[in-house]
CSV table of C-alpha atoms in Angstrom, one decimal:
chain,number,residue,atom,x,y,z
A,28,UNK,CA,12.4,-7.6,22.3
A,29,UNK,CA,10.7,-7.0,19.2
A,30,UNK,CA,12.5,-4.5,17.0
A,31,UNK,CA,10.3,-2.4,15.2
A,32,UNK,CA,10.6,0.2,12.2
A,33,UNK,CA,7.7,2.7,11.7
A,34,UNK,CA,7.3,4.1,8.1
A,35,UNK,CA,4.6,7.0,8.2
A,36,UNK,CA,4.8,10.4,6.8
A,37,UNK,CA,2.4,12.1,9.4
A,38,UNK,CA,4.7,13.0,12.2
A,39,UNK,CA,1.9,13.0,14.8
A,40,UNK,CA,0.6,9.7,13.9
A,41,UNK,CA,4.0,8.3,13.9
A,42,UNK,CA,4.9,9.7,17.3
A,43,UNK,CA,1.6,8.3,18.6
A,44,UNK,CA,2.1,4.8,17.3
A,45,UNK,CA,5.6,4.8,18.6
A,46,UNK,CA,4.6,5.8,22.1
A,47,UNK,CA,1.7,3.3,22.1
A,48,UNK,CA,4.2,0.4,20.8
A,49,UNK,CA,6.9,1.3,23.4
A,50,UNK,CA,4.5,0.8,26.0
A,51,UNK,CA,4.4,-2.9,25.3
A,52,UNK,CA,6.8,-4.8,27.5
A,53,UNK,CA,8.1,-6.8,24.5
A,54,UNK,CA,8.3,-4.0,21.9
A,55,UNK,CA,10.6,-1.3,20.9
A,56,UNK,CA,10.3,1.1,18.0
A,57,UNK,CA,14.0,1.5,16.9
A,58,UNK,CA,13.5,3.4,13.6
A,59,UNK,CA,11.1,5.9,12.4
A,60,UNK,CA,11.1,7.3,8.8
A,61,UNK,CA,8.7,9.7,7.0
A,62,UNK,CA,9.5,8.5,3.4
A,63,UNK,CA,9.2,5.2,1.5
A,64,UNK,CA,12.5,5.4,0.0
A,65,UNK,CA,14.2,5.4,3.4
A,66,UNK,CA,12.6,2.2,4.7
A,67,UNK,CA,15.3,-0.4,3.6
A,68,UNK,CA,18.3,1.5,4.9
A,69,UNK,CA,16.7,2.1,8.3
A,70,UNK,CA,15.5,-1.4,8.4
A,71,UNK,CA,19.0,-2.8,7.7
A,72,UNK,CA,20.9,-0.2,10.1
A,73,UNK,CA,18.6,-1.2,13.1
A,74,UNK,CA,18.4,-4.8,12.4
A,75,UNK,CA,14.6,-4.6,12.8
A,76,UNK,CA,12.3,-7.6,13.0
A,77,UNK,CA,9.2,-5.9,11.5
A,78,UNK,CA,8.4,-2.8,9.5
A,79,UNK,CA,5.0,-1.1,9.8
A,80,UNK,CA,4.4,0.5,6.4
A,81,UNK,CA,1.9,3.2,5.6
A,82,UNK,CA,0.8,3.1,1.8
A,83,UNK,CA,1.0,6.7,0.7
A,84,UNK,CA,4.3,8.3,1.5
A,85,UNK,CA,6.7,10.7,-0.2
A,86,UNK,CA,9.8,9.2,-2.1
A,87,UNK,CA,8.0,6.0,-2.9
A,88,UNK,CA,4.9,4.4,-1.7
A,89,UNK,CA,4.6,1.6,0.7
A,90,UNK,CA,4.2,-1.2,-2.0
A,91,UNK,CA,7.7,-0.2,-3.6
A,92,UNK,CA,9.2,0.0,-0.2
A,93,UNK,CA,7.8,-3.5,0.8
A,94,UNK,CA,9.2,-5.0,-2.6
A,95,UNK,CA,12.7,-3.5,-1.9
A,96,UNK,CA,12.7,-4.7,1.7
A,97,UNK,CA,11.6,-8.2,0.6
A,98,UNK,CA,14.5,-8.2,-1.8
A,99,UNK,CA,17.1,-6.4,0.2
A,100,UNK,CA,16.2,-7.6,4.0
A,101,UNK,CA,14.1,-10.5,3.6
A,102,UNK,CA,14.2,-11.5,7.3
A,103,UNK,CA,12.2,-8.4,8.1
A,104,UNK,CA,8.6,-9.0,8.5
A,105,UNK,CA,6.1,-6.6,6.9
A,106,UNK,CA,2.7,-5.3,8.2
A,107,UNK,CA,0.9,-2.6,6.5
A,108,UNK,CA,-0.9,-0.3,8.7
A,109,UNK,CA,-3.0,2.0,6.7
A,110,UNK,CA,-5.9,4.5,6.4
A,111,UNK,CA,-6.8,3.0,3.1
A,112,UNK,CA,-8.6,-0.2,3.5
A,113,UNK,CA,-9.2,-0.8,-0.2
A,114,UNK,CA,-9.4,-4.3,-1.5
A,115,UNK,CA,-7.0,-3.9,-4.3
A,116,UNK,CA,-4.4,-2.3,-1.9
A,117,UNK,CA,-4.7,-5.5,0.0
A,118,UNK,CA,-3.9,-7.7,-2.9
A,119,UNK,CA,-1.1,-5.5,-3.9
A,120,UNK,CA,0.3,-5.6,-0.4
A,121,UNK,CA,0.2,-9.4,-0.2
A,122,UNK,CA,1.7,-9.7,-3.8
A,123,UNK,CA,4.7,-7.5,-2.4
A,124,UNK,CA,5.5,-9.9,0.4
A,125,UNK,CA,3.4,-8.5,3.3
A,126,UNK,CA,2.5,-10.7,6.1
A,127,UNK,CA,-0.3,-8.4,7.5
A,128,UNK,CA,-2.7,-5.6,6.4
A,129,UNK,CA,-4.7,-3.8,9.0
A,130,UNK,CA,-6.4,-0.3,9.1
A,131,UNK,CA,-5.6,2.6,11.4
A,132,UNK,CA,-9.3,2.8,12.7
A,133,UNK,CA,-9.2,-0.7,14.5
A,134,UNK,CA,-8.6,-0.9,18.3
A,135,UNK,CA,-5.2,0.2,19.5
A,136,UNK,CA,-4.5,-3.2,21.2
A,137,UNK,CA,-5.1,-5.0,17.7
A,138,UNK,CA,-1.8,-3.6,16.6
A,139,UNK,CA,0.3,-5.1,19.2
A,140,UNK,CA,-1.5,-8.4,18.8
A,141,UNK,CA,-1.2,-8.2,15.0
A,142,UNK,CA,2.7,-7.6,15.3
A,143,UNK,CA,3.2,-10.7,17.6
A,144,UNK,CA,1.1,-12.8,15.2
A,145,UNK,CA,2.9,-11.9,12.1
A,146,UNK,CA,6.3,-12.6,13.9
A,147,UNK,CA,5.0,-16.0,14.7
A,148,UNK,CA,4.6,-16.8,11.1
A,149,UNK,CA,0.8,-15.9,10.9
A,150,UNK,CA,-0.9,-13.7,8.2
A,151,UNK,CA,-3.0,-11.1,9.7
A,152,UNK,CA,-5.7,-9.4,7.6
A,153,UNK,CA,-8.3,-6.9,8.7
A,154,UNK,CA,-11.6,-8.9,8.1
A,155,UNK,CA,-13.6,-6.1,6.6
A,156,UNK,CA,-10.9,-5.5,3.9
A,157,UNK,CA,-10.7,-9.2,3.2
A,158,UNK,CA,-14.4,-9.6,2.6
A,159,UNK,CA,-14.4,-6.5,0.4
A,160,UNK,CA,-11.4,-8.1,-1.5
A,161,UNK,CA,-13.4,-11.4,-2.0
A,162,UNK,CA,-16.6,-9.7,-3.3
A,163,UNK,CA,-15.0,-7.0,-5.6
A,164,UNK,CA,-12.7,-9.8,-7.4
A,165,UNK,CA,-9.6,-9.0,-9.4
A,166,UNK,CA,-9.0,-5.8,-11.3
A,167,UNK,CA,-10.1,-6.3,-14.8
A,168,UNK,CA,-7.4,-3.8,-16.1
A,169,UNK,CA,-4.1,-4.7,-17.6
A,170,UNK,CA,-1.1,-2.9,-16.2
A,171,UNK,CA,-0.9,-0.6,-19.3
A,172,UNK,CA,-4.7,0.4,-18.8
A,173,UNK,CA,-4.2,1.1,-15.2
A,174,UNK,CA,-1.3,3.3,-15.9
A,175,UNK,CA,-3.2,5.3,-18.5
A,176,UNK,CA,-6.4,5.5,-16.4
A,177,UNK,CA,-4.3,6.6,-13.4
A,178,UNK,CA,-2.7,9.4,-15.3
A,179,UNK,CA,-6.0,10.5,-16.7
A,180,UNK,CA,-7.5,10.4,-13.2
A,181,UNK,CA,-4.7,12.8,-12.1
A,182,UNK,CA,-6.1,15.3,-14.7
A,183,UNK,CA,-3.3,14.6,-17.3
A,184,UNK,CA,-4.0,15.5,-20.9
A,185,UNK,CA,-4.1,12.7,-23.7
A,186,UNK,CA,-0.9,14.4,-25.0
A,187,UNK,CA,0.9,14.4,-21.9
A,188,UNK,CA,0.0,10.9,-21.2
A,189,UNK,CA,1.0,10.0,-24.5
A,190,UNK,CA,4.5,11.5,-24.0
A,191,UNK,CA,5.0,10.3,-20.6
A,192,UNK,CA,4.1,6.6,-21.4
A,193,UNK,CA,5.6,6.7,-24.9
A,194,UNK,CA,2.3,5.9,-26.5
A,195,UNK,CA,0.6,7.5,-29.5
A,196,UNK,CA,-2.4,9.7,-28.6
A,197,UNK,CA,-4.9,7.1,-30.5
A,198,UNK,CA,-3.3,4.3,-28.3
A,199,UNK,CA,-3.9,6.3,-25.1
A,200,UNK,CA,-7.5,6.8,-26.2
A,201,UNK,CA,-8.0,3.1,-27.0
A,202,UNK,CA,-6.7,2.2,-23.4
A,203,UNK,CA,-8.9,4.6,-21.9
A,204,UNK,CA,-12.0,3.5,-23.7
A,205,UNK,CA,-11.3,-0.2,-22.9
A,206,UNK,CA,-10.8,0.8,-19.2
A,207,UNK,CA,-14.3,2.7,-19.2
A,208,UNK,CA,-16.0,-0.2,-20.7
A,209,UNK,CA,-14.3,-2.7,-18.4
A,210,UNK,CA,-15.4,-0.8,-15.4
A,211,UNK,CA,-18.9,0.0,-16.6
A,212,UNK,CA,-18.2,3.6,-16.4
A,213,UNK,CA,-19.7,6.6,-18.3
A,214,UNK,CA,-16.5,8.4,-18.7
A,215,UNK,CA,-12.8,8.3,-17.8
A,216,UNK,CA,-13.4,10.6,-14.6
A,217,UNK,CA,-16.0,7.9,-13.4
A,218,UNK,CA,-13.8,5.1,-14.5
A,219,UNK,CA,-10.8,6.5,-12.3
A,220,UNK,CA,-13.0,7.0,-9.4
A,221,UNK,CA,-14.3,3.4,-9.5
A,222,UNK,CA,-10.9,2.1,-9.9
A,223,UNK,CA,-9.5,4.5,-7.2
A,224,UNK,CA,-12.3,3.2,-4.7
A,225,UNK,CA,-11.4,-0.5,-5.2
A,226,UNK,CA,-7.8,0.2,-4.9
A,227,UNK,CA,-6.9,-0.9,-8.5
A,228,UNK,CA,-4.9,2.3,-9.4
């Protein structure tokens, strides 16, 4: 029996997924969490074989949860199941140790097949996201430029970003200017939108 952990903050979605998977003769959802920071403890407590992770969750996001799961419970396989099929998200998921990345808008039977394939050592990636990832290429932003642009995209002021990231206001403006140029945007709002759409933030 494949022991599954579901990490999904939307209760109705989580319940529907659990019901769907429990109908499979070889699968059982043994743990359900609604926060990213609950993943590792639940996975260990229930000795799960695979964790299905959403990306955006309270506590910590799926990427952080995957990294901690990989470190704290390495025998557990990781499959991202997300609404956000962004190319940058795929690359970040794989970098955090995920063996699979599929979107929630795929056919229901695809999920059970993906779980079995991942447990057999295969890598399972939604083909549409993979094609987009290849065409979009790598993020041109450095980690610091990404942090500054992400804060600006959230509407934070230069002063607030400066204080939060321990940078001078001039340095913050320089990072934003470079990020805008790299993304071919007209301003920081447009740059933030471009980076967000590609999953680079």
